[in-house]
Amino acid sequence: MKLLKDILCKMAILTVFFSPWLLSASAEQIDYCDFIPEMYAGWSSNVTLPKFDPEMGTLREVELSCEMNLSQEVMIENENPKPANFTLMLAGELTVGLPSSDSLSISFNRSTSGNLSQYDGVSDYSGSSGTKSITPIPTEAVTRSIDNISDFLAGTPGQSIVLPVVADVSSQTETSGRSNYGVFSIAGAKVCVSYTYDAKSGEGGQQC
């Protein structure tokens, strides 16, 4: 019996010795997201994300990600007696503020060109001399690892963190001759936090 007890104790010691590796290899992940609906750009808003509950386990890593929905609404009418060219320029940035006074941002810069036939006599942004469209603008999603994970660690059950989000967009239109136009930008956002953690395990066992 003593030999069997010694073997069991050695196995328990080995389990404890390798437990950090086992926890790291079996780390779990949970994600939370909040959305800002699409609206005409130039807005300031915020997202609310749940902080990590320590009752779930030991927090190891925090990643914040952001996606932007962006589109451009264009209305142009060429009022010249001859064809005209136009160029649309769009630039800006979506910024998510972080607790460390740092930020997560998506920048964009886009230019498109086109041409319209001579004025057809009706300023309705259609026909051969006008155009009206809403075009999706592709942007790159960004992800960042958070250095100070304690900012995202809940001190009380159900605690959340509020992050400011700003969509700053500028546009410029260049046309030859006389034209009537309007250009608007529409933007929305999705911000997510990802928590990687070692889940709590059951306690107890036999003393050696």
Tab-separated table of N, CA, C and O in Angstrom, residues 59-111:
chain	number	residue	atom	x	y	z
A	59	LEU	N	-7.462	35.862	-16.478
A	59	LEU	CA	-7.364	36.549	-17.766
A	59	LEU	C	-5.919	36.577	-18.239
A	59	LEU	O	-5.013	36.973	-17.498
A	60	ARG	N	-5.672	36.155	-19.486
A	60	ARG	CA	-4.316	36.079	-20.030
A	60	ARG	C	-4.064	37.125	-21.120
A	60	ARG	O	-2.973	37.659	-21.237
A	61	GLU	N	-5.063	37.396	-21.945
A	61	GLU	CA	-4.845	38.291	-23.089
A	61	GLU	C	-6.146	38.986	-23.462
A	61	GLU	O	-7.230	38.405	-23.349
A	62	VAL	N	-6.022	40.236	-23.894
A	62	VAL	CA	-7.174	41.012	-24.362
A	62	VAL	C	-6.852	41.567	-25.743
A	62	VAL	O	-5.804	42.182	-25.947
A	63	GLU	N	-7.744	41.330	-26.699
A	63	GLU	CA	-7.595	41.890	-28.042
A	63	GLU	C	-8.845	42.698	-28.384
A	63	GLU	O	-9.962	42.269	-28.112
A	64	LEU	N	-8.608	43.849	-28.988
A	64	LEU	CA	-9.709	44.703	-29.416
A	64	LEU	C	-9.684	44.785	-30.939
A	64	LEU	O	-8.620	44.971	-31.533
A	65	SER	N	-10.832	44.630	-31.565
A	65	SER	CA	-10.916	44.695	-33.028
A	65	SER	C	-12.021	45.659	-33.442
A	65	SER	O	-12.968	45.904	-32.691
A	66	CYS	N	-11.858	46.194	-34.647
A	66	CYS	CA	-12.831	47.173	-35.146
A	66	CYS	C	-13.041	46.984	-36.634
A	66	CYS	O	-12.088	46.755	-37.385
A	67	GLU	N	-14.300	47.066	-37.058
A	67	GLU	CA	-14.663	47.042	-38.470
A	67	GLU	C	-15.506	48.285	-38.766
A	67	GLU	O	-16.236	48.769	-37.904
A	68	MET	N	-15.401	48.763	-39.995
A	68	MET	CA	-16.142	49.965	-40.388
A	68	MET	C	-16.981	49.687	-41.626
A	68	MET	O	-16.505	49.090	-42.599
A	69	ASN	N	-18.229	50.099	-41.588
A	69	ASN	CA	-19.081	50.085	-42.771
A	69	ASN	C	-19.107	51.501	-43.332
A	69	ASN	O	-19.514	52.439	-42.629
A	70	LEU	N	-18.672	51.663	-44.567
A	70	LEU	CA	-18.570	52.993	-45.158
A	70	LEU	C	-19.133	52.978	-46.575
A	70	LEU	O	-18.860	52.070	-47.359
A	71	SER	N	-19.921	53.984	-46.885
A	71	SER	CA	-20.433	54.121	-48.251
A	71	SER	C	-20.506	55.604	-48.599
A	71	SER	O	-20.514	56.480	-47.722
A	72	GLN	N	-20.548	55.872	-49.895
A	72	GLN	CA	-20.572	57.248	-50.389
A	72	GLN	C	-21.814	57.451	-51.253
A	72	GLN	O	-22.038	56.721	-52.222
A	73	GLU	N	-22.603	58.434	-50.892
A	73	GLU	CA	-23.801	58.784	-51.665
A	73	GLU	C	-23.477	59.998	-52.532
A	73	GLU	O	-23.048	61.039	-52.028
A	74	VAL	N	-23.671	59.852	-53.847
A	74	VAL	CA	-23.252	60.888	-54.791
A	74	VAL	C	-24.440	61.304	-55.665
A	74	VAL	O	-25.182	60.462	-56.176
A	75	MET	N	-24.601	62.621	-55.852
A	75	MET	CA	-25.586	63.181	-56.784
A	75	MET	C	-24.895	64.294	-57.571
A	75	MET	O	-24.443	65.280	-56.978
A	76	ILE	N	-24.776	64.123	-58.886
A	76	ILE	CA	-24.124	65.132	-59.731
A	76	ILE	C	-24.954	65.355	-60.990
A	76	ILE	O	-25.411	64.392	-61.623
A	77	GLU	N	-25.122	66.611	-61.336
A	77	GLU	CA	-25.793	66.971	-62.592
A	77	GLU	C	-24.889	67.929	-63.363
A	77	GLU	O	-24.529	69.005	-62.862
A	78	ASN	N	-24.486	67.523	-64.566
A	78	ASN	CA	-23.682	68.387	-65.426
A	78	ASN	C	-24.600	69.392	-66.113
A	78	ASN	O	-25.477	69.022	-66.896
A	79	GLU	N	-24.403	70.678	-65.818
A	79	GLU	CA	-25.261	71.713	-66.405
A	79	GLU	C	-24.535	72.490	-67.504
A	79	GLU	O	-24.936	73.600	-67.860
A	80	ASN	N	-23.470	71.893	-68.040
A	80	ASN	CA	-22.728	72.509	-69.145
A	80	ASN	C	-23.337	72.104	-70.490
A	80	ASN	O	-23.924	71.019	-70.620
A	81	PRO	N	-23.170	72.928	-71.516
A	81	PRO	CA	-23.667	72.566	-72.853
A	81	PRO	C	-22.742	71.574	-73.554
A	81	PRO	O	-22.946	71.275	-74.735
A	82	LYS	N	-21.759	71.070	-72.855
A	82	LYS	CA	-20.858	70.061	-73.410
A	82	LYS	C	-20.501	69.057	-72.312
A	82	LYS	O	-20.703	69.336	-71.113
A	83	PRO	N	-19.987	67.883	-72.655
A	83	PRO	CA	-19.640	66.873	-71.645
A	83	PRO	C	-18.664	67.418	-70.599
A	83	PRO	O	-17.893	68.339	-70.860
A	84	ALA	N	-18.692	66.821	-69.421
A	84	ALA	CA	-17.830	67.273	-68.319
A	84	ALA	C	-17.291	66.080	-67.548
A	84	ALA	O	-17.946	65.026	-67.454
A	85	ASN	N	-16.103	66.237	-67.022
A	85	ASN	CA	-15.490	65.220	-66.171
A	85	ASN	C	-15.647	65.619	-64.705
A	85	ASN	O	-15.774	66.799	-64.371
A	86	PHE	N	-15.601	64.621	-63.822
A	86	PHE	CA	-15.655	64.903	-62.388
A	86	PHE	C	-14.737	63.940	-61.628
A	86	PHE	O	-14.469	62.820	-62.077
A	87	THR	N	-14.242	64.391	-60.489
A	87	THR	CA	-13.407	63.578	-59.600
A	87	THR	C	-13.920	63.722	-58.176
A	87	THR	O	-14.162	64.844	-57.706
A	88	LEU	N	-14.092	62.587	-57.505
A	88	LEU	CA	-14.555	62.570	-56.125
A	88	LEU	C	-13.423	62.082	-55.232
A	88	LEU	O	-12.820	61.046	-55.501
A	89	MET	N	-13.123	62.825	-54.172
A	89	MET	CA	-12.069	62.446	-53.234
A	89	MET	C	-12.662	62.293	-51.842
A	89	MET	O	-13.399	63.168	-51.371
A	90	LEU	N	-12.359	61.173	-51.207
A	90	LEU	CA	-12.890	60.861	-49.885
A	90	LEU	C	-11.741	60.421	-48.982
A	90	LEU	O	-10.933	59.573	-49.356
A	91	ALA	N	-11.645	60.999	-47.800
A	91	ALA	CA	-10.577	60.643	-46.863
A	91	ALA	C	-11.102	60.782	-45.440
A	91	ALA	O	-12.042	61.548	-45.178
A	92	GLY	N	-10.495	60.056	-44.523
A	92	GLY	CA	-10.916	60.172	-43.131
A	92	GLY	C	-10.401	59.047	-42.277
A	92	GLY	O	-9.521	58.271	-42.675
A	93	GLU	N	-10.993	58.946	-41.090
A	93	GLU	CA	-10.522	57.973	-40.111
A	93	GLU	C	-11.622	57.660	-39.112
A	93	GLU	O	-12.379	58.543	-38.696
A	94	LEU	N	-11.703	56.384	-38.753
A	94	LEU	CA	-12.559	55.947	-37.653
A	94	LEU	C	-11.651	55.650	-36.473
A	94	LEU	O	-10.694	54.878	-36.600
A	95	THR	N	-11.924	56.257	-35.322
A	95	THR	CA	-11.040	56.118	-34.172
A	95	THR	C	-11.805	55.594	-32.960
A	95	THR	O	-12.877	56.109	-32.621
A	96	VAL	N	-11.234	54.574	-32.323
A	96	VAL	CA	-11.779	54.028	-31.077
A	96	VAL	C	-10.808	54.402	-29.960
A	96	VAL	O	-9.634	54.015	-29.987
A	97	GLY	N	-11.273	55.164	-28.983
A	97	GLY	CA	-10.418	55.571	-27.877
A	97	GLY	C	-10.227	54.440	-26.874
A	97	GLY	O	-11.158	53.690	-26.583
A	98	LEU	N	-9.009	54.319	-26.339
A	98	LEU	CA	-8.680	53.290	-25.357
A	98	LEU	C	-8.416	53.928	-23.989
A	98	LEU	O	-8.082	55.114	-23.904
A	99	PRO	N	-8.543	53.163	-22.906
A	99	PRO	CA	-8.335	53.720	-21.566
A	99	PRO	C	-6.941	54.302	-21.358
A	99	PRO	O	-6.750	55.187	-20.541
A	100	SER	N	-5.956	53.816	-22.092
A	100	SER	CA	-4.574	54.252	-21.920
A	100	SER	C	-4.272	55.547	-22.674
A	100	SER	O	-3.116	55.893	-22.873
A	101	SER	N	-5.319	56.244	-23.122
A	101	SER	CA	-5.192	57.469	-23.922
A	101	SER	C	-4.639	57.176	-25.314
A	101	SER	O	-4.306	58.091	-26.058
A	102	ASP	N	-4.521	55.927	-25.651
A	102	ASP	CA	-4.117	55.519	-26.996
A	102	ASP	C	-5.391	55.306	-27.810
A	102	ASP	O	-6.490	55.580	-27.339
A	103	SER	N	-5.262	54.811	-29.025
A	103	SER	CA	-6.447	54.611	-29.858
A	103	SER	C	-6.231	53.489	-30.868
A	103	SER	O	-5.100	53.107	-31.169
A	104	LEU	N	-7.336	52.993	-31.372
A	104	LEU	CA	-7.378	52.016	-32.457
A	104	LEU	C	-8.061	52.714	-33.617
A	104	LEU	O	-9.140	53.291	-33.440
A	105	SER	N	-7.455	52.699	-34.809
A	105	SER	CA	-8.021	53.513	-35.889
A	105	SER	C	-8.002	52.800	-37.240
A	105	SER	O	-7.151	51.941	-37.497
A	106	ILE	N	-8.965	53.176	-38.080
A	106	ILE	CA	-9.054	52.728	-39.466
A	106	ILE	C	-9.003	53.974	-40.346
A	106	ILE	O	-9.861	54.853	-40.236
A	107	SER	N	-8.000	54.063	-41.195
A	107	SER	CA	-7.865	55.213	-42.095
A	107	SER	C	-8.248	54.814	-43.514
A	107	SER	O	-8.108	53.655	-43.902
A	108	PHE	N	-8.724	55.781	-44.290
A	108	PHE	CA	-9.087	55.506	-45.682
A	108	PHE	C	-8.848	56.743	-46.526
A	108	PHE	O	-8.904	57.875	-46.055
A	109	ASN	N	-8.560	56.508	-47.801
A	109	ASN	CA	-8.315	57.580	-48.758
A	109	ASN	C	-8.665	57.042	-50.136
A	109	ASN	O	-8.045	56.078	-50.605
A	110	ARG	N	-9.655	57.632	-50.768
A	110	ARG	CA	-10.158	57.069	-52.036
A	110	ARG	C	-10.466	58.189	-53.023
A	110	ARG	O	-10.968	59.244	-52.651
A	111	SER	N	-10.171	57.921	-54.283
A	111	SER	CA	-10.464	58.885	-55.348
A	111	SER	C	-11.094	58.142	-56.527
A	111	SER	O	-10.596	57.085	-56.935
